[in-house]
Tab-separated table of C-alpha atoms in Angstrom:
chain	number	residue	atom	x	y	z
A	131	MET	CA	20.561	-30.585	17.447
A	132	TYR	CA	23.209	-29.182	15.034
A	133	LYS	CA	22.927	-29.104	11.312
A	134	GLN	CA	25.668	-28.296	8.771
A	135	ILE	CA	24.612	-26.207	5.828
A	136	SER	CA	25.317	-29.399	3.746
A	137	GLU	CA	22.625	-31.219	5.660
A	138	THR	CA	19.837	-28.661	4.890
A	139	GLU	CA	17.480	-28.932	1.823
A	140	THR	CA	16.816	-26.174	-0.635
A	141	GLU	CA	13.320	-25.956	-2.225
A	142	ILE	CA	12.392	-23.729	-5.086
A	143	ARG	CA	8.864	-22.280	-4.961
A	144	SER	CA	7.436	-20.297	-7.810
A	145	ASN	CA	5.050	-17.292	-7.388
A	146	VAL	CA	4.607	-17.721	-3.605
A	147	ARG	CA	1.335	-16.401	-2.415
A	148	GLY	CA	0.747	-14.726	-5.711
A	149	GLY	CA	4.224	-13.081	-5.659
A	150	SER	CA	6.847	-13.043	-8.405
A	151	GLY	CA	9.810	-15.190	-9.154
A	152	ASP	CA	11.327	-18.676	-8.245
A	153	LEU	CA	12.303	-18.343	-4.586
A	154	ALA	CA	14.932	-20.486	-2.680
A	155	PHE	CA	13.752	-21.716	0.697
A	156	ARG	CA	16.642	-23.406	2.555
A	157	HIS	CA	14.937	-25.274	5.267
A	158	LEU	CA	17.137	-25.168	8.358
A	159	PHE	CA	15.004	-27.935	10.190
A	160	THR	CA	11.991	-29.942	9.328
A	161	LYS	CA	8.725	-29.649	11.096
A	162	ASP	CA	9.394	-32.978	12.738
A	163	GLU	CA	12.826	-31.914	13.921
A	164	LEU	CA	11.313	-28.817	15.482
A	165	GLY	CA	8.814	-31.129	17.479
A	166	SER	CA	5.887	-29.606	15.597
A	167	ARG	CA	6.193	-26.431	17.685
A	168	ILE	CA	7.220	-24.483	14.592
A	169	ASP	CA	5.678	-25.063	11.166
A	170	MET	CA	8.603	-23.693	9.094
A	171	MET	CA	12.028	-22.237	9.665
A	172	ALA	CA	13.813	-21.344	6.450
A	173	GLU	CA	16.239	-18.937	4.987
A	174	VAL	CA	14.599	-17.480	1.971
A	175	THR	CA	16.525	-15.801	-0.874
A	176	LEU	CA	14.781	-13.095	-2.873
A	177	GLU	CA	16.568	-12.067	-6.113
A	178	PRO	CA	15.929	-8.449	-7.355
A	179	GLY	CA	12.278	-7.883	-8.068
A	180	GLN	CA	11.167	-11.212	-6.372
A	181	SER	CA	8.283	-11.355	-3.794
A	182	ILE	CA	6.030	-13.250	-1.735
A	183	GLY	CA	2.493	-11.904	-2.141
A	184	VAL	CA	0.030	-10.665	0.374
A	185	HIS	CA	-1.198	-13.464	2.619
A	186	PRO	CA	-3.131	-13.803	5.943
A	187	HIS	CA	-2.134	-15.555	9.068
A	188	GLU	CA	-5.227	-17.034	10.889
A	189	THR	CA	-3.936	-19.944	12.976
A	190	ASN	CA	-0.395	-18.914	13.227
A	191	GLY	CA	2.119	-16.022	13.096
A	192	GLU	CA	5.161	-15.443	11.047
A	193	ALA	CA	8.459	-13.614	11.794
A	194	TYR	CA	10.738	-12.256	9.128
A	195	TYR	CA	14.362	-11.428	10.022
A	196	VAL	CA	16.601	-9.800	7.419
A	197	CYS	CA	19.857	-11.410	7.046
A	198	GLN	CA	21.205	-9.750	3.827
A	199	GLY	CA	20.247	-6.850	1.754
A	200	SER	CA	17.133	-4.659	2.051
A	201	VAL	CA	13.398	-5.571	1.470
A	202	THR	CA	10.092	-3.914	1.561
A	203	VAL	CA	7.692	-5.587	3.990
A	204	THR	CA	3.855	-4.512	4.060
A	205	GLU	CA	1.901	-5.541	7.111
A	206	ASP	CA	-1.818	-4.854	6.703
A	207	ASP	CA	-1.675	-1.471	4.901
A	208	GLU	CA	1.723	-0.233	6.159
A	209	SER	CA	4.988	-0.655	4.231
A	210	ARG	CA	8.404	-0.221	5.689
A	211	ILE	CA	11.841	-0.874	4.258
A	212	LEU	CA	13.825	-3.369	6.423
A	213	THR	CA	17.574	-3.898	6.303
A	214	VAL	CA	19.915	-6.368	7.930
A	215	GLY	CA	19.103	-6.911	11.633
A	216	ASP	CA	15.467	-5.587	11.167
A	217	ALA	CA	12.478	-7.957	11.748
A	218	GLU	CA	8.697	-8.023	11.424
A	219	PHE	CA	6.115	-10.225	13.075
A	220	CYS	CA	2.786	-10.877	11.538
A	221	ALA	CA	0.336	-12.108	14.180
A	222	ASP	CA	-2.779	-14.081	13.456
A	223	GLY	CA	-5.584	-11.966	12.076
A	224	HIS	CA	-3.203	-9.845	9.950
A	225	THR	CA	-1.662	-9.951	6.537
A	226	HIS	CA	1.778	-9.313	5.190
A	227	SER	CA	4.198	-9.541	2.079
A	228	ILE	CA	7.816	-9.005	1.290
A	229	ARG	CA	9.527	-7.659	-1.777
A	230	ASN	CA	13.189	-7.186	-2.967
A	231	HIS	CA	13.020	-3.596	-4.262
A	232	THR	CA	16.730	-3.485	-4.913
A	233	ASP	CA	19.175	-4.653	-7.592
A	234	LYS	CA	20.930	-7.080	-5.240
A	235	ALA	CA	19.931	-10.400	-3.637
A	236	ALA	CA	18.272	-10.317	-0.368
A	237	LYS	CA	17.880	-13.108	2.416
A	238	PHE	CA	15.565	-13.343	5.396
A	239	LEU	CA	14.743	-15.955	7.949
A	240	ALA	CA	11.299	-16.844	7.960
A	241	VAL	CA	9.639	-18.736	11.063
A	242	ILE	CA	6.096	-19.681	11.263
A	243	ALA	CA	4.712	-20.661	14.600
A	244	SER	CA	1.289	-22.229	15.248
A	245	ASN	CA	-1.116	-21.013	17.912
A	246	ARG	CA	-1.287	-24.489	19.515
């Protein structure tokens, strides 16, 4: 299956998981298009100061892959600065958050996979 950028939908979500700002989620494929194997696959834009708050993963895991800029990711109690090409995976039973600590926009790919 192929998708042009013009065929994707962007959703604006405010204060995601207690974070800050109005984040743009560009959904690359819908859950149905992914055969329900993946719960979400989206490119997320974080403007300066925006964040997704700390949240747990209990029946799924989530991967972040940085596509543009630099972000601070906290997994459980450990924080790291990630830049283009870096990634993080939060397995079930753990928590994570992400924040744009810079003065430029950042983008990352978020993929949530269920433990089915």
